Amino acid sequence: MSNFIVRKAAVLGAGVMGAQIAAHLANAEVPVLLFDLAAKAGDPNGIVTKAIDGLKKLEPSPLATQDRVVYIDAANYDQHLDQLKDCDLIIEAIAEKMAWKDDLYRRIAPFIAPHAIIASNTSGLSINRLSEGLPEALRAQFCGIHFFNPPRYMHLVELIATKTTAPALLDNLEAWLVSRLGKGIVRARDTPNFVANRVGVFSMLAVMHHTEHFGLGFDVVDALTGPLIGRPKSATYRTADVVGLDVLAHAIRTMQDTLGSGVLEASGADGSADPWHGFFSVPAWLSALIGQGALGQKTRCGIFRKDGKAIKVLDLAAQDYRETAGDIAPEVLAILKRRNPAEKFAQLRASQHPQAQFLWAIFRDVFHYVAFHLADVADNARDIDFAMRWGFGWTQGPFETWQAAGWQAIADAVKADIDAGRAMCQVPLPDWVFERDGVHAAAGAYSASANVLKARSTLAVYQRQIFPERVLGELQDQGETLWENDGVRLWRLPEIDGDIAIVSVKSKYHTLGRDVILGLQQAVVRAGQAYKGLVLWHEAPFAFGANLKEVVEAIAAGQFDLLENYVAEFQNTSMAFKYASVPVVAAVQGMALGGGCEFLMHCAKRVVALESYIGLVEAGVGLIPAGGGCKEFAIRAWQSAAKTGGNDPFEFIQPVFMTIAMARVSKSGAQARELGFVLDTDKVVFNANELLYVAIREARALAEAGYYPKLSPRNIKVAGRTGIANCEMMLANMKEGGMISAHDYKVAKAAATALCGGDVETGSLVDEAWLLTVERKLFVELLKTPETGQRISHTLETGKPLRN
């Protein structure tokens, strides 16, 4: 693996995409120069400064932590081009106008270092044509690098080489993007709109075409084309509003201008011939909305419009907005809920209901489109499927869906519709479709241009992904099971490191019920007997906390002694992690809430994915952290205070108290450090697929360094009654201001009491057992209150917190 590194980058263009790409580079600890035109009046950097300030206000935030913004420096083309000489990576992200890009490339060319990579973030313009704007000597350093919006959160980056791009450059850039920025890479060909947008925009146009053909409302279509068919909640028309109707129209027009209507006659063609060309036009109703300034979410009016609390939808027949309904016919809903894909598609085809016919039609035409274009727009079927999963949020790519539903049956059905004139285009399916029984297999994914199965990339960076994302048909090593119960599995990967055991929670959402906590204790014991380390890992979410269903059942039965024992076992599990004879490393991705957060806090080390959302959220259900979370923060406060002149633990308890009382959750793995759930010595990994690899090596490193569990701390100085009183002063102000209810006050006071070591004299010296007893007793007392019972039941029923 190359030692390629980006020490400094520049982003040219401070628009929405440019500014957010700069933000994500700063997240990855890469200093960035963000360029734009010099302002005509005032501060010459005014345009960029405004863009940088805007990053702080966006939600979801493009910044992993707010302090990242200081690593983005404002620059303008008139004054600062000389600073490009220090940049290893230069990303152009200005408007999609070829002449503007040509002009900018001429201006920057004299200032580009000989080793630097120059890349365009164009969403569809020809990369080969763009390279012509650079001097010939720089063209080997140039490629396309297409991020998807928002760049921090969207996994896909398309890399596009020109005819002259140096292969080593592309390999180095791919490895860096995968590991440093956490991206999934698809190497796209230089065809109009590349891979994801080519298929994605066509898919949206197919939905629009069939919406009109079957006479369906926009709200009904969104109900049909969301999670029920494996697409994002925003479905089709809400997605258009979020993207911006003007942006969508621009993408459509780009394809209209760059695609021809001819049929491809030879492999290796540039992909610009498209028999569906006639459908790449902006619908009249969409043009009308844009003409009225109704551009979607950014103008608060588009296909959908918010009127007070009501969401209304455009009704084309009435030429006005109406209340949304989005009703799905029961018979169609029953079909969509079928688990067997082959039966589901057969029933959609057979149904006479317009909604079912609509769904079959949009799938059929996408299947037709990707099969026809596989040879010219992508290297293999896996690239198309990953592009749609990572760039458009589909659960499965189109080829995966097709293959899961029965390759030959779908192929025959598509052919029948083409022959009958029901498909959007009459061009026949390629011959290879009928010569195969699918495109995904253990050996690789089918390449229509090469007529072979293509294996995955052999770049060294992918060796860090023990469990990479797979497409349908690819095999996955499940490791060697060492022991398991109903709640957890203890296993190992001998080919990676057979001396490090791995424990994974098996429950739904990885909730921490009795089988899980007892199983985790047993896993720690077994790892200590035969292995050098233990990694706590499973796919996201890390853990949603305690099993509230078990808690509600015990409350209803009045089994509070049983509940106290349950909490004690929870605490025992945390302490087992902390004092295990071998290092326990938590590998965290996604939600790590409540008890899940407490467990990771007690591990010897944590490896945390950037997109991890960690917090002690017990206050939301009327409880306090009692799996050792309050105890651990009390100890840390004492240890921090001992290093300061004041020696007062309350100084360090106050911010933690507000975090727990407000059930605050980190918005990134990096922010979890700021909140104290993750330590500065813990690693934040940008690519979640590398978590297990890094965690195993962290456990191995601790073991090789002679790991030995620390002694349990004694003589812990606590804030006591004065600390509790100080917390109550904050609570009183919040209660008087109507910010919290009486029960919120009671819960928060209990948290303050646990954090301050109980109702004892300030400065009292206690031990861990005392702190655990305090938080456990307070937790059980809250369980006995009707308000907490109501909160837990409401959360179980609705998934939302109750304010009572």
Coordinates of N, CA and C in Angstrom, one line a residue, residues 66-214:
Q66 N -17.6 21.3 15.5 CA -17.6 22.7 15.1 C -16.2 23.3 14.9
D67 N -15.2 22.7 15.6 CA -13.9 23.3 15.6 C -13.2 23.0 14.2
R68 N -13.7 22.0 13.5 CA -13.1 21.7 12.2 C -13.1 22.9 11.2
V69 N -14.0 23.8 11.4 CA -14.2 24.9 10.5 C -12.9 25.8 10.4
V70 N -12.2 25.8 11.5 CA -11.0 26.7 11.5 C -9.9 26.2 10.6
Y71 N -10.0 24.9 10.1 CA -9.0 24.4 9.2 C -9.4 24.7 7.7
I72 N -10.5 25.5 7.5 CA -10.8 25.9 6.2 C -10.5 27.4 6.0
D73 N -9.5 27.7 5.2 CA -9.1 29.0 4.9 C -9.7 29.6 3.7
A74 N -10.2 30.9 3.8 CA -10.8 31.5 2.7 C -9.7 32.1 1.7
A75 N -10.0 31.9 0.4 CA -9.1 32.4 -0.6 C -9.9 32.8 -1.8
N76 N -9.3 33.7 -2.7 CA -9.9 34.1 -3.9 C -8.9 34.0 -5.1
Y77 N -9.5 33.9 -6.3 CA -8.6 33.7 -7.4 C -7.7 34.9 -7.8
D78 N -8.1 36.1 -7.4 CA -7.3 37.2 -7.7 C -6.0 37.3 -6.8
Q79 N -6.1 36.9 -5.6 CA -5.0 37.2 -4.7 C -4.2 35.9 -4.2
H80 N -4.8 34.8 -4.3 CA -4.2 33.6 -3.6 C -3.8 32.4 -4.4
L81 N -3.8 32.5 -5.7 CA -3.5 31.4 -6.6 C -2.1 30.8 -6.3
D82 N -1.2 31.7 -5.8 CA 0.2 31.2 -5.5 C 0.1 30.1 -4.4
Q83 N -0.9 30.1 -3.6 CA -0.9 29.2 -2.5 C -1.3 27.8 -2.9
L84 N -1.7 27.6 -4.2 CA -2.0 26.3 -4.7 C -0.7 25.5 -4.8
K85 N 0.5 26.1 -4.8 CA 1.7 25.4 -5.0 C 2.0 24.4 -3.8
D86 N 1.3 24.7 -2.7 CA 1.5 23.9 -1.5 C 0.5 22.8 -1.4
C87 N -0.4 22.6 -2.3 CA -1.5 21.7 -2.2 C -1.2 20.4 -2.9
D88 N -1.6 19.3 -2.3 CA -1.4 17.9 -2.8 C -2.6 17.5 -3.7
L89 N -3.8 18.1 -3.4 CA -5.0 17.7 -4.0 C -5.8 19.0 -4.3
I90 N -6.2 19.2 -5.5 CA -7.0 20.4 -5.9 C -8.3 19.9 -6.6
I91 N -9.4 20.2 -6.0 CA -10.7 19.7 -6.4 C -11.5 20.9 -7.0
E92 N -11.8 20.9 -8.3 CA -12.6 21.9 -8.9 C -14.1 21.6 -8.7
A93 N -14.9 22.5 -8.2 CA -16.3 22.3 -7.9 C -17.1 23.5 -8.3
I94 N -16.8 24.1 -9.4 CA -17.6 25.3 -9.9 C -18.8 24.8 -10.7
A95 N -19.6 25.8 -11.2 CA -20.8 25.5 -11.9 C -20.5 24.6 -13.2
E96 N -21.5 23.9 -13.6 CA -21.3 22.9 -14.7 C -21.4 23.6 -16.1
K97 N -20.4 24.5 -16.3 CA -20.3 25.2 -17.6 C -18.9 25.0 -18.1
M98 N -18.8 24.3 -19.2 CA -17.5 24.0 -19.8 C -16.6 25.2 -20.0
A99 N -17.1 26.3 -20.5 CA -16.3 27.4 -20.7 C -15.7 28.0 -19.4
W100 N -16.5 28.0 -18.4 CA -16.0 28.5 -17.1 C -14.9 27.7 -16.6
K101 N -15.1 26.3 -16.7 CA -14.0 25.4 -16.2 C -12.7 25.6 -17.0
D102 N -12.9 25.7 -18.3 CA -11.7 25.9 -19.2 C -10.9 27.1 -18.7
D103 N -11.7 28.2 -18.5 CA -11.0 29.5 -18.1 C -10.3 29.3 -16.8
L104 N -10.9 28.6 -15.8 CA -10.3 28.5 -14.5 C -9.1 27.6 -14.6
Y105 N -9.1 26.6 -15.4 CA -8.0 25.7 -15.5 C -6.8 26.4 -16.1
R106 N -7.0 27.3 -17.0 CA -5.9 28.1 -17.6 C -5.3 29.0 -16.5
R107 N -6.2 29.5 -15.6 CA -5.7 30.4 -14.6 C -4.8 29.7 -13.5
I108 N -5.2 28.5 -13.2 CA -4.6 27.8 -12.1 C -3.3 27.0 -12.5
A109 N -3.3 26.7 -13.8 CA -2.2 25.8 -14.3 C -0.8 26.2 -13.9
P110 N -0.4 27.5 -14.0 CA 1.0 27.8 -13.6 C 1.3 27.6 -12.1
F111 N 0.3 27.4 -11.3 CA 0.5 27.3 -9.8 C 0.4 25.9 -9.3
I112 N 0.2 24.9 -10.1 CA 0.0 23.5 -9.7 C 1.3 22.8 -9.5
A113 N 1.5 22.2 -8.3 CA 2.8 21.5 -8.1 C 2.9 20.3 -8.9
P114 N 4.1 19.9 -9.3 CA 4.3 18.7 -10.2 C 3.7 17.4 -9.6
H115 N 3.6 17.3 -8.3 CA 3.1 16.1 -7.7 C 1.6 16.1 -7.5
A116 N 1.0 17.3 -7.6 CA -0.4 17.4 -7.2 C -1.4 16.7 -8.1
I117 N -2.5 16.3 -7.5 CA -3.6 15.7 -8.2 C -4.7 16.8 -8.5
I118 N -5.1 16.9 -9.7 CA -6.2 17.9 -10.0 C -7.4 17.1 -10.4
A119 N -8.5 17.4 -9.8 CA -9.7 16.6 -10.1 C -11.0 17.5 -10.2
S120 N -11.9 17.2 -11.1 CA -13.1 17.9 -11.2 C -14.3 17.2 -10.6
N121 N -15.1 17.9 -9.8 CA -16.2 17.3 -9.2 C -17.5 17.4 -10.1
T122 N -17.3 17.5 -11.4 CA -18.4 17.5 -12.3 C -19.3 16.3 -12.1
S123 N -20.6 16.6 -12.3 CA -21.6 15.5 -12.1 C -21.9 14.8 -13.4
G124 N -21.3 15.3 -14.5 CA -21.6 14.6 -15.8 C -20.9 15.1 -17.0
L125 N -20.1 16.2 -16.9 CA -19.4 16.6 -18.1 C -18.2 15.7 -18.4
S126 N -17.8 15.7 -19.7 CA -16.8 14.8 -20.1 C -15.5 15.1 -19.5
I127 N -14.9 14.1 -18.8 CA -13.6 14.3 -18.1 C -12.5 14.5 -19.2
N128 N -12.5 13.7 -20.2 CA -11.5 13.8 -21.3 C -11.6 15.2 -21.9
R129 N -12.8 15.7 -22.1 CA -12.9 17.1 -22.7 C -12.4 18.1 -21.7
L130 N -12.7 18.0 -20.4 CA -12.2 18.9 -19.4 C -10.7 18.9 -19.3
S131 N -10.1 17.8 -19.5 CA -8.6 17.7 -19.4 C -7.9 18.6 -20.5
E132 N -8.6 18.8 -21.6 CA -8.1 19.6 -22.6 C -7.9 21.1 -22.2
G133 N -8.5 21.5 -21.1 CA -8.3 22.8 -20.6 C -7.0 23.0 -19.9
L134 N -6.3 21.9 -19.6 CA -5.0 21.9 -18.9 C -3.9 21.8 -19.9
P135 N -2.7 22.3 -19.6 CA -1.5 22.1 -20.4 C -1.3 20.5 -20.5
E136 N -0.7 20.1 -21.6 CA -0.5 18.7 -21.8 C 0.3 18.1 -20.7
A137 N 1.2 18.8 -20.1 CA 2.1 18.3 -19.1 C 1.4 18.0 -17.8
L138 N 0.2 18.5 -17.6 CA -0.6 18.3 -16.3 C -1.7 17.3 -16.5
R139 N -1.9 16.8 -17.7 CA -3.1 16.0 -18.0 C -3.0 14.6 -17.3
A140 N -1.8 14.1 -17.1 CA -1.7 12.8 -16.4 C -2.1 12.9 -15.0
Q141 N -2.1 14.1 -14.4 CA -2.4 14.4 -13.0 C -3.9 14.6 -12.8
F142 N -4.7 14.6 -13.9 CA -6.1 15.0 -13.8 C -7.1 13.8 -13.9
C143 N -8.2 13.9 -13.2 CA -9.2 12.9 -13.2 C -10.5 13.5 -12.8
G144 N -11.6 12.8 -12.8 CA -12.9 13.2 -12.3 C -13.0 12.6 -10.9
I145 N -13.6 13.3 -10.0 CA -13.9 12.9 -8.6 C -15.3 13.4 -8.2
H146 N -16.3 12.5 -8.4 CA -17.7 13.0 -8.3 C -18.2 12.6 -6.9
F147 N -18.3 13.5 -6.0 CA -18.9 13.3 -4.7 C -20.4 13.5 -4.8
F148 N -21.1 12.8 -3.9 CA -22.6 13.0 -3.9 C -23.0 13.8 -2.7
N149 N -24.1 14.5 -2.8 CA -24.5 15.5 -1.8 C -25.5 14.8 -0.8
P150 N -25.2 15.0 0.6 CA -24.1 15.8 1.2 C -22.8 15.0 1.3
P151 N -21.7 15.5 1.0 CA -20.4 14.8 0.9 C -20.0 14.0 2.1
R152 N -20.3 14.6 3.3 CA -20.0 13.8 4.5 C -20.7 12.5 4.7
Y153 N -22.0 12.6 4.3 CA -22.9 11.4 4.6 C -23.1 10.4 3.5
M154 N -22.9 10.9 2.2 CA -23.1 10.0 1.1 C -21.9 9.2 0.8
H155 N -22.0 7.9 0.8 CA -20.9 7.0 0.7 C -20.2 7.0 -0.6
L156 N -20.9 7.3 -1.7 CA -20.4 7.1 -3.0 C -19.5 8.2 -3.5
V157 N -18.3 7.9 -4.1 CA -17.5 8.8 -4.9 C -17.2 8.1 -6.2
E158 N -17.5 8.7 -7.3 CA -17.2 8.1 -8.6 C -15.8 8.7 -9.1
L159 N -14.9 7.8 -9.4 CA -13.6 8.2 -9.9 C -13.6 8.0 -11.4
I160 N -13.2 9.0 -12.2 CA -13.3 8.8 -13.7 C -11.9 9.2 -14.2
A161 N -11.3 8.3 -14.9 CA -10.0 8.5 -15.5 C -10.2 9.1 -16.9
T162 N -9.2 9.9 -17.4 CA -9.1 10.3 -18.8 C -8.2 9.3 -19.5
K163 N -8.1 9.5 -20.8 CA -7.2 8.6 -21.6 C -5.8 8.7 -21.2
T164 N -5.4 9.8 -20.5 CA -4.0 10.1 -20.1 C -3.8 10.1 -18.6
T165 N -4.8 9.8 -17.8 CA -4.6 9.8 -16.3 C -3.6 8.7 -15.9
A166 N -2.6 9.0 -15.1 CA -1.7 8.0 -14.6 C -2.4 7.0 -13.8
P167 N -2.2 5.7 -14.1 CA -2.9 4.7 -13.3 C -2.5 4.7 -11.8
A168 N -1.3 5.0 -11.5 CA -0.8 5.0 -10.1 C -1.5 6.1 -9.3
L169 N -1.8 7.2 -10.0 CA -2.5 8.3 -9.4 C -3.9 7.9 -9.0
L170 N -4.6 7.2 -9.8 CA -5.9 6.8 -9.5 C -6.0 5.8 -8.4
D171 N -5.0 4.9 -8.4 CA -4.9 3.9 -7.3 C -4.7 4.6 -6.0
N172 N -3.7 5.5 -5.9 CA -3.4 6.2 -4.7 C -4.6 7.0 -4.2
L173 N -5.3 7.7 -5.1 CA -6.4 8.5 -4.8 C -7.6 7.6 -4.3
E174 N -7.8 6.5 -4.9 CA -8.9 5.6 -4.4 C -8.6 5.1 -3.0
A175 N -7.4 4.6 -2.8 CA -7.0 4.1 -1.5 C -7.2 5.2 -0.4
W176 N -6.8 6.4 -0.7 CA -6.9 7.5 0.2 C -8.4 7.9 0.5
L177 N -9.2 7.9 -0.5 CA -10.6 8.3 -0.4 C -11.3 7.2 0.4
V178 N -11.0 6.0 0.2 CA -11.6 4.9 1.0 C -11.3 4.9 2.4
S179 N -10.0 5.0 2.8 CA -9.6 4.9 4.2 C -9.7 6.3 4.9
R180 N -9.2 7.3 4.3 CA -9.2 8.6 5.0 C -10.5 9.3 5.0
L181 N -11.3 9.3 3.9 CA -12.6 10.0 3.8 C -13.7 9.0 4.0
G182 N -13.5 7.7 4.1 CA -14.5 6.7 4.3 C -15.5 6.5 3.2
K183 N -15.0 6.6 2.0 CA -15.9 6.5 0.8 C -15.9 5.1 0.2
G184 N -17.0 4.9 -0.6 CA -17.1 3.7 -1.4 C -16.8 4.2 -2.9
I185 N -15.9 3.5 -3.5 CA -15.5 4.0 -4.8 C -16.1 3.2 -6.0
V186 N -16.6 3.8 -7.0 CA -16.9 3.2 -8.2 C -16.1 3.9 -9.3
R187 N -15.3 3.1 -10.0 CA -14.6 3.7 -11.2 C -15.5 3.7 -12.4
A188 N -15.9 5.0 -12.7 CA -16.9 5.1 -13.8 C -16.2 5.4 -15.1
R189 N -16.8 5.1 -16.2 CA -16.3 5.5 -17.5 C -16.7 6.9 -17.8
D190 N -16.0 7.5 -18.8 CA -16.3 8.9 -19.1 C -17.5 8.9 -20.1
T191 N -18.7 8.6 -19.6 CA -19.9 8.7 -20.3 C -20.8 9.7 -19.6
P192 N -21.8 10.2 -20.4 CA -22.6 11.3 -19.8 C -23.2 10.9 -18.4
N193 N -23.0 11.7 -17.5 CA -23.6 11.6 -16.1 C -23.0 10.3 -15.4
F194 N -22.0 9.7 -16.0 CA -21.3 8.6 -15.3 C -22.3 7.4 -15.0
V195 N -22.2 6.9 -13.8 CA -23.0 5.7 -13.5 C -24.3 6.0 -12.7
A196 N -24.1 6.5 -11.4 CA -25.2 6.7 -10.5 C -26.3 7.6 -11.1
N197 N -25.8 8.8 -11.5 CA -26.8 9.8 -12.1 C -27.4 9.3 -13.4
R198 N -26.6 8.6 -14.2 CA -27.2 8.1 -15.4 C -28.4 7.2 -15.1
V199 N -28.2 6.2 -14.2 CA -29.3 5.3 -13.9 C -30.3 6.0 -13.0
G200 N -29.9 6.8 -12.0 CA -30.8 7.4 -11.1 C -31.7 8.4 -11.7
V201 N -31.2 9.3 -12.6 CA -32.1 10.2 -13.3 C -33.0 9.5 -14.2
F202 N -32.5 8.5 -14.9 CA -33.5 7.7 -15.7 C -34.6 7.1 -14.9
S203 N -34.2 6.6 -13.7 CA -35.2 6.0 -12.8 C -36.3 7.0 -12.4
M204 N -35.9 8.2 -12.1 CA -36.8 9.2 -11.7 C -37.7 9.6 -12.9
L205 N -37.1 9.7 -14.1 CA -37.9 10.0 -15.3 C -38.9 8.9 -15.6
A206 N -38.5 7.6 -15.4 CA -39.4 6.5 -15.6 C -40.6 6.6 -14.6
V207 N -40.3 7.0 -13.4 CA -41.4 7.1 -12.4 C -42.3 8.3 -12.8
M208 N -41.7 9.4 -13.3 CA -42.6 10.5 -13.7 C -43.4 10.1 -14.9
H209 N -42.8 9.4 -15.9 CA -43.6 8.9 -17.0 C -44.7 8.0 -16.6
H210 N -44.5 7.1 -15.8 CA -45.5 6.1 -15.4 C -46.5 6.7 -14.4
T211 N -46.1 7.8 -13.7 CA -47.1 8.5 -12.8 C -48.2 9.0 -13.6
E212 N -47.8 9.7 -14.8 CA -48.8 10.2 -15.7 C -49.6 9.1 -16.4
H213 N -48.9 8.1 -16.8 CA -49.5 7.1 -17.6 C -50.6 6.4 -16.8
F214 N -50.4 6.1 -15.5 CA -51.3 5.4 -14.7 C -52.2 6.3 -13.9

